[in-house]
Amino acid sequence: MIVRGEQIRALREERGYTLQDLAKRANLSLSYLSEIERGSKRPSLKTIDKLAAALNVSKTQLVKGDVADTGLSMGDKIRLLRAEKNLSLQDLAQRAEISLSYLSEIERGAVFPALNTLKRIAEGLEVSVSSIMGQEGSLGHKLKALREEYGLTQAQLANLAGVTAGLIGQIEHGKVQPSLKTLEKLSEVMGVSPCYFIMEPGAVDQMLSLMNPELRELLMHPNVQAILNLVCNLNEKELQFILNFIQLFKRSEIS
């Protein structure tokens, strides 16, 4: 996380605090605080919490750039955005229609929420889903989240998908990228489309924003959604056949 060391120093001096004064107020060592101000140390969010409280400012004043670009974990981003909007854990939990304890676990990084839950949290914070998803939006994290949601161990999922438990572990840790065949097997077991794993966070929202209202309305029609779900499960040969058929249909001048 990139912290504004010069801002911390400016705020400290504005309040007439010495390095020792602020270090004592924030319960930090004098040398560590000095390194933070010089930009040679990257403190944790917990340390930023202490400094913000000691300086009586919002944590966002001490962090450079947009929260989405800070390199924080998803839980820390949610926590930082919640604090920026002056929302308590209970406030956000009510907005997202989840329990207080569950939201607390998400912020601590103890659990990874389902996509629908994440969408509700983003709506509660009035931000996009992509702004609070970093590496958690990767294929491996999505697979792990679904597996845990279904209560499966890596070995159980591997057995159902006909692959090794070691491969599941490597995929979840981002060490390997599965083949399309493996991805199709995993998608079938988990009851989702392969597209779920490969679409970037916010990609659908971005595409929809570029379309005119008529096209967006058409794409949201249940029949069109059903077709799109089928397309996502096609292999390359089947998809090419469909595309050739569409081209042939258009040339035939059938209305």
C-alpha positions as semicolon CSV with decimal commas, in nm:
position;residue;x (nm);y (nm);z (nm)
1;M;0,000;0,000;0,000
2;I;0,133;0,345;-0,093
3;V;0,115;0,580;0,203
4;R;0,159;0,956;0,189
5;G;0,454;0,995;0,424
6;E;0,489;1,364;0,347
7;Q;0,121;1,415;0,435
8;I;0,169;1,241;0,770
9;R;0,463;1,466;0,844
10;A;0,272;1,779;0,738
11;L;-0,027;1,687;0,955
12;R;0,203;1,610;1,247
13;E;0,382;1,944;1,221
14;E;0,050;2,126;1,173
15;R;-0,060;1,990;1,510
16;G;0,269;2,081;1,675
17;Y;0,364;1,716;1,737
18;T;0,722;1,595;1,738
19;L;0,803;1,254;1,592
20;Q;0,818;1,123;1,946
21;D;0,476;1,274;2,030
22;L;0,303;1,108;1,734
23;A;0,486;0,779;1,782
24;K;0,361;0,768;2,141
25;R;0,004;0,860;2,043
26;A;-0,003;0,595;1,771
27;N;0,181;0,336;1,982
28;L;0,458;0,301;1,723
29;S;0,836;0,307;1,756
30;L;1,006;0,637;1,680
31;S;1,231;0,483;1,413
32;Y;0,938;0,308;1,240
33;L;0,735;0,631;1,222
34;S;1,037;0,814;1,082
35;E;1,074;0,553;0,807
36;I;0,702;0,581;0,722
37;E;0,731;0,957;0,683
38;R;1,038;0,916;0,459
39;G;0,853;0,661;0,246
40;S;1,098;0,379;0,315
41;K;0,840;0,166;0,497
42;R;0,498;0,050;0,380
43;P;0,277;0,019;0,690
44;S;-0,018;-0,216;0,727
45;L;-0,375;-0,091;0,734
46;K;-0,374;-0,146;1,111
47;T;-0,084;0,099;1,143
48;I;-0,266;0,347;0,919
49;D;-0,566;0,313;1,151
50;K;-0,346;0,409;1,446
51;L;-0,193;0,708;1,268
52;A;-0,529;0,835;1,142
53;A;-0,674;0,813;1,493
54;A;-0,372;0,987;1,645
55;L;-0,393;1,267;1,386
56;N;-0,776;1,275;1,397
57;V;-0,815;1,243;1,019
58;S;-0,970;0,999;0,774
59;K;-0,749;0,706;0,671
60;T;-0,804;0,799;0,306
61;Q;-0,607;1,122;0,365
62;L;-0,299;0,913;0,434
63;V;-0,321;0,688;0,127
64;K;-0,214;0,785;-0,224
65;G;-0,447;0,745;-0,520
66;D;-0,774;0,558;-0,554
67;V;-0,847;0,279;-0,309
68;A;-0,880;0,041;-0,605
69;D;-0,515;0,102;-0,699
70;T;-0,354;0,072;-0,355
71;G;-0,273;-0,298;-0,371
72;L;-0,481;-0,368;-0,061
73;S;-0,662;-0,694;-0,009
74;M;-1,033;-0,696;-0,083
75;G;-1,120;-0,698;0,288
76;D;-0,898;-0,397;0,355
77;K;-1,048;-0,209;0,059
78;I;-1,400;-0,269;0,192
79;R;-1,293;-0,155;0,537
80;L;-1,121;0,157;0,402
81;L;-1,416;0,252;0,179
82;R;-1,658;0,192;0,465
83;A;-1,455;0,423;0,690
84;E;-1,435;0,686;0,415
85;K;-1,814;0,690;0,394
86;N;-1,850;0,697;0,774
87;L;-2,035;0,366;0,779
88;S;-2,015;0,131;1,075
89;L;-1,991;-0,245;1,027
90;Q;-2,357;-0,266;1,119
91;D;-2,454;0,004;0,868
92;L;-2,287;-0,174;0,577
93;A;-2,409;-0,517;0,690
94;Q;-2,767;-0,387;0,682
95;R;-2,719;-0,229;0,339
96;A;-2,572;-0,551;0,200
97;E;-2,831;-0,767;0,380
98;I;-2,570;-0,987;0,546
99;S;-2,484;-1,055;0,909
100;L;-2,249;-0,832;1,105
101;S;-2,020;-1,124;1,188
102;Y;-2,000;-1,231;0,821
103;L;-1,902;-0,882;0,707
104;S;-1,640;-0,870;0,981
105;E;-1,492;-1,199;0,856
106;I;-1,484;-1,064;0,500
107;E;-1,297;-0,753;0,610
108;R;-1,047;-0,962;0,806
109;G;-0,989;-1,180;0,500
110;A;-1,112;-1,491;0,682
111;V;-1,371;-1,568;0,412
112;F;-1,424;-1,482;0,047
113;P;-1,784;-1,380;-0,029
114;A;-1,996;-1,515;-0,312
115;L;-2,026;-1,284;-0,613
116;N;-2,387;-1,189;-0,530
117;T;-2,282;-1,091;-0,177
118;L;-1,992;-0,891;-0,315
119;K;-2,228;-0,705;-0,548
120;R;-2,452;-0,611;-0,254
121;I;-2,151;-0,488;-0,056
122;A;-2,038;-0,278;-0,353
123;E;-2,388;-0,132;-0,386
124;G;-2,388;-0,054;-0,014
125;L;-2,060;0,132;-0,058
126;E;-2,185;0,294;-0,381
127;V;-1,883;0,170;-0,577
128;S;-1,829;-0,081;-0,859
129;V;-1,747;-0,443;-0,784
130;S;-1,417;-0,407;-0,972
131;S;-1,304;-0,129;-0,737
132;I;-1,293;-0,368;-0,442
133;M;-1,165;-0,675;-0,622
134;G;-0,794;-0,715;-0,682
135;Q;-0,631;-1,051;-0,716
136;E;-0,944;-1,191;-0,552
137;G;-1,104;-1,160;-0,897
138;S;-0,856;-1,409;-1,042
139;L;-0,956;-1,752;-1,165
140;G;-0,791;-1,922;-0,869
141;H;-0,970;-1,712;-0,609
142;K;-1,303;-1,757;-0,784
143;L;-1,254;-2,134;-0,788
144;K;-1,159;-2,141;-0,420
145;A;-1,459;-1,926;-0,327
146;L;-1,701;-2,153;-0,511
147;R;-1,540;-2,468;-0,372
148;E;-1,568;-2,341;-0,015
149;E;-1,923;-2,222;-0,079
150;Y;-2,014;-2,579;-0,177
151;G;-1,828;-2,717;0,126
152;L;-1,582;-2,917;-0,083
153;T;-1,219;-2,992;-0,007
154;Q;-0,962;-2,970;-0,284
155;A;-0,949;-3,351;-0,292
156;Q;-1,328;-3,382;-0,324
157;L;-1,345;-3,128;-0,607
158;A;-1,054;-3,296;-0,782
159;N;-1,230;-3,633;-0,759
160;L;-1,555;-3,492;-0,902
161;A;-1,374;-3,316;-1,187
162;G;-1,143;-3,607;-1,266
163;V;-0,821;-3,417;-1,194
164;T;-0,558;-3,428;-0,919
165;A;-0,589;-3,243;-0,588
166;G;-0,243;-3,101;-0,653
167;L;-0,368;-2,936;-0,972
168;I;-0,662;-2,779;-0,788
169;G;-0,421;-2,637;-0,532
170;Q;-0,192;-2,496;-0,800
171;I;-0,485;-2,334;-0,982
172;E;-0,619;-2,177;-0,663
173;H;-0,276;-2,035;-0,577
174;G;-0,232;-1,896;-0,928
175;K;0,069;-2,117;-1,003
176;V;-0,084;-2,271;-1,317
177;Q;-0,360;-2,182;-1,561
178;P;-0,597;-2,471;-1,637
179;S;-0,657;-2,591;-1,990
180;L;-0,996;-2,522;-2,147
181;K;-1,085;-2,888;-2,101
182;T;-1,005;-2,873;-1,728
183;L;-1,193;-2,545;-1,694
184;E;-1,500;-2,703;-1,856
185;K;-1,483;-2,996;-1,613
186;L;-1,458;-2,765;-1,312
187;S;-1,741;-2,546;-1,442
188;E;-1,967;-2,848;-1,486
189;V;-1,898;-2,970;-1,131
190;M;-1,951;-2,623;-0,981
191;G;-2,266;-2,555;-1,184
192;V;-2,140;-2,238;-1,350
193;S;-2,041;-2,129;-1,698
194;P;-1,669;-2,130;-1,788
195;C;-1,719;-1,759;-1,858
196;Y;-1,760;-1,702;-1,484
197;F;-1,394;-1,786;-1,430
198;I;-1,242;-1,589;-1,716
199;M;-1,443;-1,264;-1,713
200;E;-1,259;-0,980;-1,544
201;P;-1,437;-0,801;-1,256
202;G;-1,653;-0,524;-1,393
203;A;-1,599;-0,633;-1,756
204;V;-1,970;-0,692;-1,816
205;D;-2,062;-0,353;-1,668
206;Q;-1,803;-0,184;-1,889
207;M;-1,934;-0,352;-2,204
208;L;-2,294;-0,269;-2,120
209;S;-2,206;0,096;-2,062
210;L;-2,086;0,122;-2,422
211;M;-2,412;-0,009;-2,567
212;N;-2,719;0,193;-2,656
213;P;-3,030;0,149;-2,435
214;E;-3,215;-0,062;-2,694
215;L;-2,931;-0,314;-2,719
216;R;-2,890;-0,331;-2,341
217;E;-3,261;-0,400;-2,301
218;L;-3,244;-0,673;-2,566
219;L;-2,947;-0,843;-2,397
220;M;-3,131;-0,851;-2,065
221;H;-3,426;-1,041;-2,217
222;P;-3,455;-1,392;-2,060
223;N;-3,446;-1,566;-2,400
224;V;-3,127;-1,385;-2,499
225;Q;-2,973;-1,462;-2,159
226;A;-3,050;-1,829;-2,211
227;I;-2,874;-1,823;-2,549
228;L;-2,570;-1,645;-2,404
229;N;-2,543;-1,905;-2,129
230;L;-2,541;-2,179;-2,392
231;V;-2,277;-1,998;-2,598
232;C;-2,048;-1,977;-2,296
233;N;-2,046;-2,357;-2,275
234;L;-1,963;-2,419;-2,642
235;N;-1,625;-2,545;-2,748
236;E;-1,434;-2,377;-3,032
237;K;-1,569;-2,607;-3,304
238;E;-1,931;-2,567;-3,190
239;L;-1,897;-2,189;-3,165
240;Q;-1,752;-2,167;-3,516
241;F;-2,046;-2,371;-3,646
242;I;-2,292;-2,124;-3,488
243;L;-2,106;-1,825;-3,633
244;N;-2,107;-1,984;-3,980
245;F;-2,480;-2,050;-3,948
246;I;-2,547;-1,687;-3,854
247;Q;-2,349;-1,565;-4,153
248;L;-2,539;-1,802;-4,381
249;F;-2,869;-1,689;-4,229
250;K;-2,789;-1,322;-4,292
251;R;-2,691;-1,389;-4,653
252;S;-3,013;-1,579;-4,719
253;E;-3,215;-1,255;-4,672
254;I;-3,467;-1,434;-4,449
255;S;-3,652;-1,183;-4,236
